[in-house]
Coordinates of C-alpha atoms in Angstrom, one line a residue:
Chain A
D1 CA 5.7 12.3 6.6
A2 CA 4.0 15.2 4.9
K3 CA 0.2 15.1 4.5
T4 CA -1.0 14.9 1.0
T5 CA -4.3 16.3 -0.4
Q6 CA -6.0 14.9 -3.5
P7 CA -9.4 15.4 -5.1
T8 CA -11.9 12.8 -4.2
S9 CA -12.8 11.8 -7.7
M10 CA -12.1 12.7 -11.4
D11 CA -13.4 11.6 -14.7
C12 CA -11.4 11.1 -17.9
A13 CA -12.4 10.0 -21.4
E14 CA -10.9 6.8 -22.7
G15 CA -7.8 7.5 -24.8
R16 CA -7.2 10.9 -23.3
A17 CA -4.5 11.9 -20.8
A18 CA -5.5 11.6 -17.2
N19 CA -3.9 14.3 -15.0
L20 CA -4.2 13.5 -11.3
P21 CA -3.0 16.3 -8.9
C22 CA -1.6 16.0 -5.5
N23 CA -0.8 18.7 -3.0
H24 CA 2.0 18.2 -0.5
S25 CA 2.8 21.7 0.7
T26 CA 4.6 20.6 3.8
I27 CA 6.9 18.1 2.2
S28 CA 10.5 18.1 3.4
G29 CA 13.7 17.8 1.5
N30 CA 14.2 14.1 2.1
E31 CA 10.6 13.0 1.3
Y32 CA 9.8 11.2 -1.9
V33 CA 6.5 11.4 -3.7
Y34 CA 5.0 8.0 -4.5
W35 CA 2.0 7.0 -6.5
Y36 CA 0.1 3.8 -6.1
R37 CA -3.3 2.7 -7.4
Q38 CA -5.8 0.2 -6.2
I39 CA -8.2 -1.4 -8.7
H40 CA -11.4 -2.5 -7.0
S41 CA -10.3 -4.5 -3.9
Q42 CA -7.0 -5.7 -5.2
G43 CA -3.7 -5.0 -3.5
P44 CA -2.3 -1.5 -4.2
Q45 CA 0.0 -1.4 -7.2
Y46 CA 3.1 0.7 -7.4
I47 CA 3.1 3.3 -10.2
I48 CA 6.0 5.7 -9.9
H49 CA 8.0 7.8 -7.4
G50 CA 10.3 10.8 -7.5
L51 CA 12.2 13.3 -5.4
K52 CA 12.8 16.4 -7.4
N53 CA 13.0 15.7 -11.1
N54 CA 10.2 14.6 -13.3
E55 CA 10.0 10.9 -13.8
T56 CA 8.6 8.6 -16.5
N57 CA 8.2 4.9 -16.8
E58 CA 6.1 2.5 -18.8
M59 CA 3.0 3.3 -16.8
A60 CA 3.0 7.0 -16.2
S61 CA 4.8 10.3 -15.8
L62 CA 5.3 12.2 -12.6
I63 CA 5.6 16.0 -12.7
I64 CA 6.9 17.6 -9.5
T65 CA 6.8 21.4 -9.2
E66 CA 10.0 23.2 -8.6
D67 CA 9.1 24.1 -5.0
R68 CA 8.0 20.4 -4.6
K69 CA 4.7 21.5 -3.0
S70 CA 2.6 19.7 -5.5
S71 CA 2.8 17.0 -8.2
T72 CA 0.8 15.6 -11.0
L73 CA 0.5 12.0 -12.1
I74 CA -0.1 11.7 -15.9
L75 CA -1.5 8.6 -17.5
P76 CA -0.9 9.5 -21.2
H77 CA -3.6 7.4 -22.8
A78 CA -6.1 6.3 -20.2
T79 CA -8.0 3.0 -20.8
L80 CA -11.0 1.6 -19.0
R81 CA -8.6 -0.6 -17.0
D82 CA -7.1 2.5 -15.5
T83 CA -10.3 3.1 -13.5
A84 CA -9.0 2.8 -9.9
V85 CA -8.3 4.8 -6.7
Y86 CA -4.9 6.6 -7.0
Y87 CA -2.9 7.3 -3.9
C88 CA -0.3 10.0 -3.6
I89 CA 2.1 9.4 -0.7
A90 CA 5.0 11.5 0.7
R91 CA 7.5 9.3 2.4
G92 CA 10.8 10.2 4.0
V93 CA 13.8 8.1 3.2
Y94 CA 14.6 7.9 6.9
N95 CA 11.1 6.9 7.8
F96 CA 11.4 3.3 8.6
N97 CA 8.5 1.2 7.4
K98 CA 5.6 3.5 7.1
F99 CA 3.6 4.2 3.9
Y100 CA 0.6 6.3 4.8
F101 CA -2.3 5.8 2.4
G102 CA -4.9 8.5 2.6
S103 CA -8.2 8.6 0.8
G104 CA -6.9 8.9 -2.7
T105 CA -8.6 10.0 -6.0
K106 CA -11.1 7.7 -7.7
L107 CA -10.4 8.0 -11.4
N108 CA -13.3 7.0 -13.6
V109 CA -12.3 6.4 -17.2
K110 CA -15.3 6.6 -19.4
P111 CA -15.8 5.3 -23.0
Chain B
E1 CA 7.5 -14.1 -11.0
A2 CA 8.2 -11.8 -8.1
Q3 CA 5.2 -11.7 -5.9
V4 CA 3.6 -11.5 -2.5
T5 CA 1.2 -14.4 -1.9
Q6 CA -1.6 -14.3 0.6
N7 CA -4.0 -17.1 1.5
P8 CA -6.9 -17.5 1.6
R9 CA -8.5 -14.9 -0.6
Y10 CA -11.8 -15.1 1.2
L11 CA -12.5 -16.3 4.8
I12 CA -15.7 -16.5 6.8
T13 CA -15.4 -17.5 10.4
V14 CA -17.2 -17.2 13.7
T15 CA -16.3 -15.2 16.7
G16 CA -13.6 -16.7 18.8
K17 CA -12.3 -19.3 16.4
K18 CA -8.6 -18.9 15.9
L19 CA -7.4 -18.3 12.4
T20 CA -4.2 -17.6 10.5
V21 CA -3.8 -15.7 7.3
T22 CA -0.6 -16.6 5.5
C23 CA 1.7 -14.3 3.6
S24 CA 4.8 -15.3 1.6
Q25 CA 7.2 -13.4 -0.6
N26 CA 9.7 -14.7 -3.1
M27 CA 11.9 -11.6 -3.4
N28 CA 14.2 -12.1 -0.5
H29 CA 12.8 -9.0 1.2
E30 CA 13.7 -8.1 4.7
Y31 CA 10.7 -5.9 5.4
M32 CA 7.1 -7.2 5.6
S33 CA 4.0 -5.6 6.9
W34 CA 0.3 -6.2 7.4
Y35 CA -2.5 -3.6 6.7
R36 CA -6.2 -3.7 7.0
Q37 CA -8.5 -1.6 4.8
D38 CA -11.9 -0.4 5.9
P39 CA -14.3 1.9 4.1
G40 CA -13.6 5.5 4.9
L41 CA -10.5 4.7 7.0
G42 CA -8.0 3.8 4.2
L43 CA -5.1 1.4 4.8
R44 CA -4.0 1.1 8.4
Q45 CA -0.9 -0.8 9.4
I46 CA -1.3 -3.6 11.9
Y47 CA 2.2 -5.0 12.4
Y48 CA 5.5 -4.9 10.6
S49 CA 8.8 -6.8 10.6
M50 CA 12.2 -5.4 9.7
N51 CA 13.7 -8.9 9.5
V52 CA 13.6 -12.4 10.9
E53 CA 12.5 -12.4 14.6
V54 CA 12.1 -8.6 14.5
T55 CA 8.5 -7.5 14.7
D56 CA 6.8 -4.4 15.9
K57 CA 3.3 -2.9 16.3
G58 CA 1.8 -0.7 13.7
D59 CA -1.2 1.6 14.2
V60 CA -3.9 -1.0 15.0
P61 CA -2.3 -4.1 16.6
E62 CA -5.0 -5.0 19.1
G63 CA -6.4 -8.4 18.6
Y64 CA -3.6 -9.6 16.2
K65 CA -0.4 -11.5 16.5
V66 CA 2.4 -12.0 14.0
S67 CA 5.6 -14.1 13.8
R68 CA 8.6 -14.0 11.5
K69 CA 10.5 -17.2 11.8
E70 CA 11.6 -17.3 8.2
K71 CA 12.4 -14.4 5.9
R72 CA 9.8 -15.3 3.3
N73 CA 6.8 -15.8 5.6
F74 CA 4.9 -13.4 7.8
P75 CA 1.6 -15.0 9.0
L76 CA -1.1 -12.9 10.7
I77 CA -2.8 -14.6 13.6
L78 CA -6.2 -13.8 15.1
E79 CA -6.4 -15.8 18.2
S80 CA -10.0 -14.8 19.1
P81 CA -11.6 -13.0 16.1
S82 CA -14.4 -10.6 16.7
P83 CA -16.8 -9.0 14.3
N84 CA -14.9 -5.7 14.3
Q85 CA -12.0 -7.5 12.7
T86 CA -14.1 -8.0 9.6
S87 CA -12.0 -6.3 7.0
L88 CA -9.9 -6.5 3.9
Y89 CA -6.3 -7.5 4.8
F90 CA -3.2 -6.9 2.8
C91 CA 0.3 -8.2 3.3
A92 CA 3.2 -6.1 1.8
S93 CA 7.0 -6.4 1.5
S94 CA 10.0 -4.3 0.5
L95 CA 13.7 -4.9 0.3
K96 CA 14.8 -3.1 3.6
G97 CA 11.8 -1.1 4.8
Y98 CA 13.4 2.3 4.4
G99 CA 14.8 4.6 1.7
A100 CA 13.3 5.1 -1.7
E101 CA 11.9 1.6 -2.0
K102 CA 8.8 0.2 -3.6
L103 CA 6.3 -1.6 -1.4
F104 CA 4.8 -4.7 -3.0
F105 CA 1.3 -5.9 -2.0
G106 CA -0.4 -9.2 -2.0
S107 CA -3.9 -9.6 -3.6
G108 CA -5.7 -9.4 -0.3
T109 CA -7.8 -11.5 2.1
Q110 CA -11.4 -10.6 2.7
L111 CA -12.3 -11.7 6.2
S112 CA -15.7 -11.9 7.6
V113 CA -16.2 -12.6 11.3
L114 CA -19.8 -13.6 12.2

């Protein structure tokens, strides 16, 4: 699976959009981009995933660049409860079993 | 409610005393996996199972055992725990273990080995 690079930490004001970037310049054609988050020491929580097209669900939007070398997770109206570590993962559809969680981005949502 | 259930949430034990951390899922998932999480090292896979009676080592299997006798359960066994196994453990499951699937995690087990 392609390596992903994320900033170590980011701040966001409550009520504003949080835009979390992820670089995956070596991603291959069959690799999906997944986003998970971990609040304190709880189990990681699935947010969204996509292959080529932008995706949106009730939690967030995922914007993938046309060359697929980077993506951005958007939380449209961040709340204090969105403070967490966010993980960007590139995972091939033929890769049995493995999700590789790197260091992630610590998002601090401030009042 | 669809979920992965781990027990116990917290466990303190002493070196060498065998313990089992249970994991159960109610989603009829074929794939189950165990991770440990340590500061600065992220989540590392211990063992995984693609189906009943099918298990394999992950990245850090030493000192651990697993079994998959039933589809819903995937217990993690530490036969002789040591202090370096003090960690936060997560069980996870998904439908098949490949493809564009979501991985569902349990709420974690914080283990301290004294």
